[in-house]
mmCIF file of C-alpha atoms and ligand atoms in Angstrom:
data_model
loop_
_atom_site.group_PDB
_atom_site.id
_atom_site.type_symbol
_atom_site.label_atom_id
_atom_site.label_comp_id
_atom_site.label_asym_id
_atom_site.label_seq_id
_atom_site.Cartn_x
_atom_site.Cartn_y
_atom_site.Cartn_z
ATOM 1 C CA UNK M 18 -8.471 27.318 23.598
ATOM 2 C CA UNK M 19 -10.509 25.871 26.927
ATOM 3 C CA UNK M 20 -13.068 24.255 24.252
ATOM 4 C CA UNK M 21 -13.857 20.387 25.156
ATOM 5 C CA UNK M 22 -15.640 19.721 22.350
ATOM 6 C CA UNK M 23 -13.920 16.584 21.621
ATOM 7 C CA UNK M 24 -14.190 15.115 25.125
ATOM 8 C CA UNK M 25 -14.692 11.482 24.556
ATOM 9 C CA UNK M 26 -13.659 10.885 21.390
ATOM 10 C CA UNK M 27 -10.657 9.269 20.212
ATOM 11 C CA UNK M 28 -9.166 10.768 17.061
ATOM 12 C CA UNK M 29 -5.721 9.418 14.942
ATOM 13 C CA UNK M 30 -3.393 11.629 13.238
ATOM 14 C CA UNK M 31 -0.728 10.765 11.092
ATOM 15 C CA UNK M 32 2.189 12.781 10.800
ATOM 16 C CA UNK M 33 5.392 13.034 9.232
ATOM 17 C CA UNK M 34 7.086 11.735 6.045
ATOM 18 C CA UNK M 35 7.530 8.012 5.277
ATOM 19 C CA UNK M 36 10.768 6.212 4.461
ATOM 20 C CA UNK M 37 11.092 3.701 1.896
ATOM 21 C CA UNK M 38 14.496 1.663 2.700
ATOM 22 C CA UNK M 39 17.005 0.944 -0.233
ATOM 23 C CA UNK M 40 19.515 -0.672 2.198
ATOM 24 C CA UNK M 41 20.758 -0.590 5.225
ATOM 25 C CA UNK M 42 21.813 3.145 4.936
ATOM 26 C CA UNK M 43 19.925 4.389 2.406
ATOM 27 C CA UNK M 44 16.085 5.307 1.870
ATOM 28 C CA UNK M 45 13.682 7.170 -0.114
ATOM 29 C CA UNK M 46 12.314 9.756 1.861
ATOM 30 C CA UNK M 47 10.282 13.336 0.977
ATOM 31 C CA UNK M 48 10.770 16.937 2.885
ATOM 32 C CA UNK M 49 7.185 16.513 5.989
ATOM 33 C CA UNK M 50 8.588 17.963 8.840
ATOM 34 C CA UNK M 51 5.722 16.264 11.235
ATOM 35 C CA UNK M 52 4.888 20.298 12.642
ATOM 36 C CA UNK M 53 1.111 20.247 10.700
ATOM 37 C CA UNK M 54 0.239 16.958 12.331
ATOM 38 C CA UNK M 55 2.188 17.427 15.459
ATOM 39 C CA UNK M 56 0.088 20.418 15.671
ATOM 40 C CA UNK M 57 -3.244 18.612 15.156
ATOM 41 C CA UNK M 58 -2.266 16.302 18.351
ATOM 42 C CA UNK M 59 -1.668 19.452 20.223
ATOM 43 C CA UNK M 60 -4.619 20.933 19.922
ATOM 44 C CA UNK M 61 -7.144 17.617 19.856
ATOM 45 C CA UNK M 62 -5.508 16.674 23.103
ATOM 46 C CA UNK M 63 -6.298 20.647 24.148
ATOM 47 C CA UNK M 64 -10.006 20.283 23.147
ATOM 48 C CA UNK M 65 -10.444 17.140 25.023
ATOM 49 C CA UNK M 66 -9.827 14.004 22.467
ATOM 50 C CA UNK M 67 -7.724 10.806 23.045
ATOM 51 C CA UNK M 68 -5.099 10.807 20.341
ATOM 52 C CA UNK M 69 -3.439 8.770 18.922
ATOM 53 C CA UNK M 70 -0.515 10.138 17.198
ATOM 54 C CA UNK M 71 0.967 7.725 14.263
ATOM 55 C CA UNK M 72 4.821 9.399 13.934
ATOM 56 C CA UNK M 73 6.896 8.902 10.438
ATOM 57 C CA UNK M 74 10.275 9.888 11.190
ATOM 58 C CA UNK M 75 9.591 12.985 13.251
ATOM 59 C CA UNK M 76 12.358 14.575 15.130
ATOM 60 C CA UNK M 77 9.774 17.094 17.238
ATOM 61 C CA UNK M 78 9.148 16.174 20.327
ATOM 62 C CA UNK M 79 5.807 14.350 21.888
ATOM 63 C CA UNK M 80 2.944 16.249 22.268
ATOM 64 C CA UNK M 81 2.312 15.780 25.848
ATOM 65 C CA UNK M 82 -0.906 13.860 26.371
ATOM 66 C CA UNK M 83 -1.196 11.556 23.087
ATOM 67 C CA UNK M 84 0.134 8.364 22.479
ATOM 68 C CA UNK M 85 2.889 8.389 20.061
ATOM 69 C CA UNK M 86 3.387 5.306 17.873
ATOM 70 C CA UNK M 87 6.233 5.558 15.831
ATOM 71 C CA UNK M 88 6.586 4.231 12.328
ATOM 72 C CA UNK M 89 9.291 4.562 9.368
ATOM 73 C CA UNK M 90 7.622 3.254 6.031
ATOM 74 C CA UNK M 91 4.116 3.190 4.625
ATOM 75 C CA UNK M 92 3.546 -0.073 5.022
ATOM 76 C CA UNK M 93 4.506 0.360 8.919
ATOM 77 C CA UNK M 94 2.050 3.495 9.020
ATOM 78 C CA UNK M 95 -0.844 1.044 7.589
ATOM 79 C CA UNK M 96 -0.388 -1.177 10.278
ATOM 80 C CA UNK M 97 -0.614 1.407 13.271
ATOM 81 C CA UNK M 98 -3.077 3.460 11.634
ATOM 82 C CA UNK M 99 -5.639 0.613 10.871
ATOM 83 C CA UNK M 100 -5.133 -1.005 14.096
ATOM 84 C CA UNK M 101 -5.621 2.634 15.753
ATOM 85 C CA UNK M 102 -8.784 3.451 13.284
ATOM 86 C CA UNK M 103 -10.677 0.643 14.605
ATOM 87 C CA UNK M 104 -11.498 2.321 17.720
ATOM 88 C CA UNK M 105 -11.210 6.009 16.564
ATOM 89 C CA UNK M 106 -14.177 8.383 15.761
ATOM 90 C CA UNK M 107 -11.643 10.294 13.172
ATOM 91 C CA UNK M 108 -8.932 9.853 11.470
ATOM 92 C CA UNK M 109 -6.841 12.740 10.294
ATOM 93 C CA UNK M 110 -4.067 11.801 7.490
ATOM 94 C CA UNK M 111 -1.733 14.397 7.720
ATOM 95 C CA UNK M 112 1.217 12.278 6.896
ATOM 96 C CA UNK M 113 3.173 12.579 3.729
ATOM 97 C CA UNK M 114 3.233 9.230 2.230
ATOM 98 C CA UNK M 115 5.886 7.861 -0.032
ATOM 99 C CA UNK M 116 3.694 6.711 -3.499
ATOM 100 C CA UNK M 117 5.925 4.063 -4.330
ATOM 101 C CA UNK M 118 9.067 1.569 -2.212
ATOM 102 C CA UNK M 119 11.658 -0.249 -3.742
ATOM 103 C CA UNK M 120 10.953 -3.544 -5.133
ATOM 104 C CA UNK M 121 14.252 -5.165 -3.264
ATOM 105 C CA UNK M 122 15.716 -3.817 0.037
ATOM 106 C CA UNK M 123 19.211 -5.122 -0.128
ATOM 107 C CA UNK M 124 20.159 -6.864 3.118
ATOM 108 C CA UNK M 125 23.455 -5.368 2.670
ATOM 109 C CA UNK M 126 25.089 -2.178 1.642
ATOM 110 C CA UNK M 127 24.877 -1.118 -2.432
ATOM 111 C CA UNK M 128 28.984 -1.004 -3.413
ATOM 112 C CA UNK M 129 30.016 1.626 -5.228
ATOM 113 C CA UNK M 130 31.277 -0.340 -8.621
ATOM 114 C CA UNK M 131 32.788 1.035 -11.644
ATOM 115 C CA UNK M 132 29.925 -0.088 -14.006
ATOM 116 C CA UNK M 133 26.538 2.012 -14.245
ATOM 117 C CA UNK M 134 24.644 1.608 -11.045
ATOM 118 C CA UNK M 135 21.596 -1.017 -11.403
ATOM 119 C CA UNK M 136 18.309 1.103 -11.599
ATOM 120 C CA UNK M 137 15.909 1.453 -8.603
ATOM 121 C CA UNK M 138 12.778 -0.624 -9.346
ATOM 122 C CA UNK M 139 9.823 0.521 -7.696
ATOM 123 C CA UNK M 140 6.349 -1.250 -6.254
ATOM 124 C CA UNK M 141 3.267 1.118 -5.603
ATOM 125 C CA UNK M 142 2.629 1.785 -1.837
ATOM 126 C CA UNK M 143 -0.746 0.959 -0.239
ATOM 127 C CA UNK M 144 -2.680 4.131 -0.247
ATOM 128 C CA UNK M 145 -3.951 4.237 3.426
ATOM 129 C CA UNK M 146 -6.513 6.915 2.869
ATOM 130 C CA UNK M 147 -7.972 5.481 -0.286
ATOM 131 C CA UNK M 148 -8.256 2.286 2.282
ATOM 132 C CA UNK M 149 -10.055 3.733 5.388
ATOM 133 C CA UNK M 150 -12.668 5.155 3.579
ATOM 134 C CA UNK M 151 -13.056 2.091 1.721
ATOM 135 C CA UNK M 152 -12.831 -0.372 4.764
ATOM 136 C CA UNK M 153 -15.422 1.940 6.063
ATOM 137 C CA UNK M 154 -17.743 1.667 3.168
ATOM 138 C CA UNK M 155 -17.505 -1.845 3.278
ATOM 139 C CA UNK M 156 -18.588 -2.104 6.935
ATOM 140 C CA UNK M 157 -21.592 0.682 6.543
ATOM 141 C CA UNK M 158 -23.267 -1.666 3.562
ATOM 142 C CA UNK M 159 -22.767 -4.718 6.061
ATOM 143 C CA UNK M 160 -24.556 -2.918 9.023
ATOM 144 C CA UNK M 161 -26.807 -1.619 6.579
ATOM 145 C CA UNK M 162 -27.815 -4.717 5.177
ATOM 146 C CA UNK M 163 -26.740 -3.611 1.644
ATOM 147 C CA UNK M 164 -29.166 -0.361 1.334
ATOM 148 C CA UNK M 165 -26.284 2.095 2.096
ATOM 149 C CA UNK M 166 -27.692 3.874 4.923
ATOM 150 C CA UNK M 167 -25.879 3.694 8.504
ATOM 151 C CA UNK M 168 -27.337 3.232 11.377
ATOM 152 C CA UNK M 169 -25.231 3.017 14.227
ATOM 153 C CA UNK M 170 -25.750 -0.211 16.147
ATOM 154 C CA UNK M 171 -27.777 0.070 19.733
ATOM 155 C CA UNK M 172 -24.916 0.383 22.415
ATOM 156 C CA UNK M 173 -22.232 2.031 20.329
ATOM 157 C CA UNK M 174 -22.424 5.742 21.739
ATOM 158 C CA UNK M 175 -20.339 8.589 20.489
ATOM 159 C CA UNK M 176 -16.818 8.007 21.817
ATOM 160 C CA UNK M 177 -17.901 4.386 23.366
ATOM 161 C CA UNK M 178 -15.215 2.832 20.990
ATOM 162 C CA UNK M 179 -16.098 -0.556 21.927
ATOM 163 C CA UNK M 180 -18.307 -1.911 19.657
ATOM 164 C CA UNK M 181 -20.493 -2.957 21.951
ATOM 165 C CA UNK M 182 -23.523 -4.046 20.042
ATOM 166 C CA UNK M 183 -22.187 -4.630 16.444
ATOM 167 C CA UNK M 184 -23.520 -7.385 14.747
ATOM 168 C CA UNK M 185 -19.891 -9.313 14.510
ATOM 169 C CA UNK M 186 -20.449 -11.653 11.836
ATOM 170 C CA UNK M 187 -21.702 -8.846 9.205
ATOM 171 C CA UNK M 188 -19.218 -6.264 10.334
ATOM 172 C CA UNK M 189 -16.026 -7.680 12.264
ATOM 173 C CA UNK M 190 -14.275 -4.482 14.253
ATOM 174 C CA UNK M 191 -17.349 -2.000 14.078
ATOM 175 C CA UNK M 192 -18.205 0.296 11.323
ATOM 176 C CA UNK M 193 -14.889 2.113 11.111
ATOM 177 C CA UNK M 194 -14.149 6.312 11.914
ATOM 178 C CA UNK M 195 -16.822 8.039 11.564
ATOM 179 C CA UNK M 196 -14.867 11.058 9.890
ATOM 180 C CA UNK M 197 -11.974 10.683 7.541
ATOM 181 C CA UNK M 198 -9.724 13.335 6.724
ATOM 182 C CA UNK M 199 -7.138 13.494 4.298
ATOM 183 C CA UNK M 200 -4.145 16.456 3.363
ATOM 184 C CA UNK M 201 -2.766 16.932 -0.187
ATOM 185 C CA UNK M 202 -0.544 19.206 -1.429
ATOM 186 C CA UNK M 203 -0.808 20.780 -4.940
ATOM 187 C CA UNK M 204 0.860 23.016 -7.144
ATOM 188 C CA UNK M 205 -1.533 23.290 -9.858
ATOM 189 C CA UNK M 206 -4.965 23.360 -10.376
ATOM 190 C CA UNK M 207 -5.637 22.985 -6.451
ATOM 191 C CA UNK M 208 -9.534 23.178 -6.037
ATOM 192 C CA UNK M 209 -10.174 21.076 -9.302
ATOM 193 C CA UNK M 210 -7.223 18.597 -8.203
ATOM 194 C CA UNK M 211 -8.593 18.503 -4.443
ATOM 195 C CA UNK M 212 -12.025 17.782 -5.567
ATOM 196 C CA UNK M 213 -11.235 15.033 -7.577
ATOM 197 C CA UNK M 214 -8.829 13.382 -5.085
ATOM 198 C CA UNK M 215 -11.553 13.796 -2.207
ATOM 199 C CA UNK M 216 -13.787 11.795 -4.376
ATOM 200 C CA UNK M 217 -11.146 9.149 -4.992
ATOM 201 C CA UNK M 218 -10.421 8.560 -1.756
ATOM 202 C CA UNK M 219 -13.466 8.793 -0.281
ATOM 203 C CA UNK M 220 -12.929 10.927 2.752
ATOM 204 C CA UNK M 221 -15.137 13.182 4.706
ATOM 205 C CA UNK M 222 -12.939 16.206 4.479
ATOM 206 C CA UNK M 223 -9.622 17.225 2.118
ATOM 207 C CA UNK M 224 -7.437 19.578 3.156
ATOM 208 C CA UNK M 225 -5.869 21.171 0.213
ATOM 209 C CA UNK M 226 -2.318 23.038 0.398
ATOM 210 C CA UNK M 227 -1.194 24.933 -2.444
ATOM 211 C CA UNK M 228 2.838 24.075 -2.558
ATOM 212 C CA UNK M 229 5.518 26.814 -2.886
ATOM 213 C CA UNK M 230 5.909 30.030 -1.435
ATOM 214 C CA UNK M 231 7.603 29.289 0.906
ATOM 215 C CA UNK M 232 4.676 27.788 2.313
ATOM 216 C CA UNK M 233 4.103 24.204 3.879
ATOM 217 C CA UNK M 234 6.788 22.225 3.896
ATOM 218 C CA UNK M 235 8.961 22.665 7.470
ATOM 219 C CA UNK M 236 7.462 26.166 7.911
ATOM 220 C CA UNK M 237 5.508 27.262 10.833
ATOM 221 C CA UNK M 238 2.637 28.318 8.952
ATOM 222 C CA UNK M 239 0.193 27.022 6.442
ATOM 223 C CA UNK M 240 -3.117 28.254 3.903
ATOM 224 C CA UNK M 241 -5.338 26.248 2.613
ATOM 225 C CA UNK M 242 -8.623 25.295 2.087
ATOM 226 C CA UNK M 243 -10.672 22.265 3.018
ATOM 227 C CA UNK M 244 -13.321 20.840 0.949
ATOM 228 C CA UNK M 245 -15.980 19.056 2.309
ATOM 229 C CA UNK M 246 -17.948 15.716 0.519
ATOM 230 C CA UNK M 247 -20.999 17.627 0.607
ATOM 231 C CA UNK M 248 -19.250 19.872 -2.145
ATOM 232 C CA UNK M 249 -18.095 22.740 0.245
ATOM 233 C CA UNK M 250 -15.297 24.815 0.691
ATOM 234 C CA UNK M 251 -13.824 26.659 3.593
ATOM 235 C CA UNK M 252 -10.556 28.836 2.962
ATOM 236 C CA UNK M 253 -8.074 28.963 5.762
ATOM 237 C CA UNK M 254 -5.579 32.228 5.545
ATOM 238 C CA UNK M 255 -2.180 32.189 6.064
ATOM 239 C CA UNK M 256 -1.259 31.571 9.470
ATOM 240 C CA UNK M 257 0.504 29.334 12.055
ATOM 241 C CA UNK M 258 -0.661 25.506 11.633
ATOM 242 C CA UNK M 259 -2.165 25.777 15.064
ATOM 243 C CA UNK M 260 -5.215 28.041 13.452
ATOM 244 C CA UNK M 261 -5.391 25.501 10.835
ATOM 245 C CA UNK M 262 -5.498 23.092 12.854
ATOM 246 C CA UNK M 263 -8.206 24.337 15.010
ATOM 247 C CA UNK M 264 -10.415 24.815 11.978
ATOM 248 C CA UNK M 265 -9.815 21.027 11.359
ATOM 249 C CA UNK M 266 -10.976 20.359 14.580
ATOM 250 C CA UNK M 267 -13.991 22.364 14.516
ATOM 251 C CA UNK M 268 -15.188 20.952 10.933
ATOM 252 C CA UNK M 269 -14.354 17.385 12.959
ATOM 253 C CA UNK M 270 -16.370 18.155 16.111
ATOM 254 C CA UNK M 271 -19.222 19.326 14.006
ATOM 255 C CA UNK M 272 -19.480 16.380 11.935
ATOM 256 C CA UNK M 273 -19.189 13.806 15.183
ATOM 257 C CA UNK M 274 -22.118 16.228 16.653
HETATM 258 O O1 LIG O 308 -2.577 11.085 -3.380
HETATM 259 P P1 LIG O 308 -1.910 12.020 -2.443
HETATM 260 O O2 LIG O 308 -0.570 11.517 -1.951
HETATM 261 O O3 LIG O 308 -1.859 13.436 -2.907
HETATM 262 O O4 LIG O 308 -2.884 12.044 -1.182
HETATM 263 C C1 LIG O 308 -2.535 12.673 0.009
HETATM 264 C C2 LIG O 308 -3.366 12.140 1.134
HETATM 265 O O5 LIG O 308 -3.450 10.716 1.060
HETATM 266 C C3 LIG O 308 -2.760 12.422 2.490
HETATM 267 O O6 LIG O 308 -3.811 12.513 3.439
HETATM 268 C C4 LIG O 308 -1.898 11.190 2.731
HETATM 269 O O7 LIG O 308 -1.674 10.983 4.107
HETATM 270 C C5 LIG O 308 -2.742 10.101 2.112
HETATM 271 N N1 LIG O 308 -1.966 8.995 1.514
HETATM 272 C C6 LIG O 308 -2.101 7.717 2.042
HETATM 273 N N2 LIG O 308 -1.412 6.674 1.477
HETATM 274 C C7 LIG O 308 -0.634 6.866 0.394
HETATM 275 C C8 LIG O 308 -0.506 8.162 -0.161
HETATM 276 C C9 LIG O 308 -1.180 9.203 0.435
HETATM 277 O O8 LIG O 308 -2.824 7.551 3.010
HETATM 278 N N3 LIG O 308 0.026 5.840 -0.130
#
């Protein structure tokens, strides 16, 4: 605690669990509690940062000092994290995304009827990692002029967020977060698994969960270990997802450095 190292930035976290409506009543939902990213605000807003805290269907209650946007569905999340991201110098994806939505959301509520129920058909979800990083790609060839290397336009300071200076027909909305993080949770195979996904999805920094034990899911604590695009690995112990947290934070600050 009493660190300011992320004075002046503005950082987005996504927390929660999306919900993926069926009808009126009913949805499609998974177990996120919200407590690892709630616990991300916390402690960003501690060390200084602006945050923005994307909520899907949290019951905690707001971290005092972030702005809470709340969202139900993936396709809600998108919205508020993009629109967020475009003045953020991370973005932390802590959420727990639903994969796939219903094709149809009936207007009305499904009947029980005495023939066999009608299937569920489902429609991928946008994956709003796999997006950042490759909005942000995008925008670093188009400041770049195509040779890949980023330079960041004269005017646009660490934390500015304004986009002051960025050559607006190449790039519209500046060149994106300047560190991406993303969580997943596996049960098998976690460092080869985490690895590959990083790669995917083109983030900075994955933050790899192994599932079970008791461990994750609507518990207090969390262990992990976060790789880093660079082909590093720091392990994170057991402990409250504060600590974790922190460590986040401090692979974060030293990145915007
Ligand atoms: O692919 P998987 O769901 O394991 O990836 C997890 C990471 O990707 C998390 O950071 C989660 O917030 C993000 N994600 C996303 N959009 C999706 C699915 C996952 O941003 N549709």
């Amino acid at each position: 605690g009493g660190r300011e190292d992320l004075a002046g930035r503005h950082v987005v976290v996504s927390a929660g669990g999306t919900r993926e409506a069926i009808d009126p009543v009913r949805f499609i939902g998974n177990r996120s509690s919200g407590l690892q990213g709630y616990a991300l605000a916390r402690t960003a807003v501690a060390r200084g940062a602006e945050v923005t805290l994307v909520a899907a269907n949290v019951t905690l209650p707001d971290p005092a000092g972030a702005k809470v946007v709340r969202v139900e569905s993936a396709r809600q999340l998108r919205d508020a994290v993009l629109a967020a991201a475009e003045h953020a110098d991370a973005v932390v994806m802590a959420a727990a995304v639903a994969d796939f939505r219903p094709v149809r959301q009936s207007d009305t509520k499904i009947k029980k009827s005495s023939a066999e129920p009608d299937p569920i058909q489902l429609v991928k979800n946008p994956d709003i990692l796999a997006e950042l990083g490759e909005i942000r790609r995008a925008r670093r060839e188009a400041y770049a002029g195509g040779d890949g290397a980023y330079e960041a336009p004269a005017g646009r300071g660490p934390g500015t967020g304004d986009g002051a200076g960025a050559p607006e027909e190449a790039a519209p909305g500046g060149p994106g977060p300047r560190v991406i993080v993303g969580f997943a949770a596996e049960t098998d195979d976690v460092l080869a698994n985490g690895r590959a996904k990083l790669r995917r999805k083109g983030c900075d920094l994955l933050v790899v969960n192994q599932v079970g034990e008791n461990l994750a899911f609507g518990t207090p604590d969390n262990a992990a270990v976060v790789l880093t695009a660079e082909g590093g690995s720091v392990d994170i112990p057991r402990g409250p997802k504060e600590d974790l947290a922190d460590v986040v934070w401090d692979l974060v600050a030293q990145r915007l450095a």
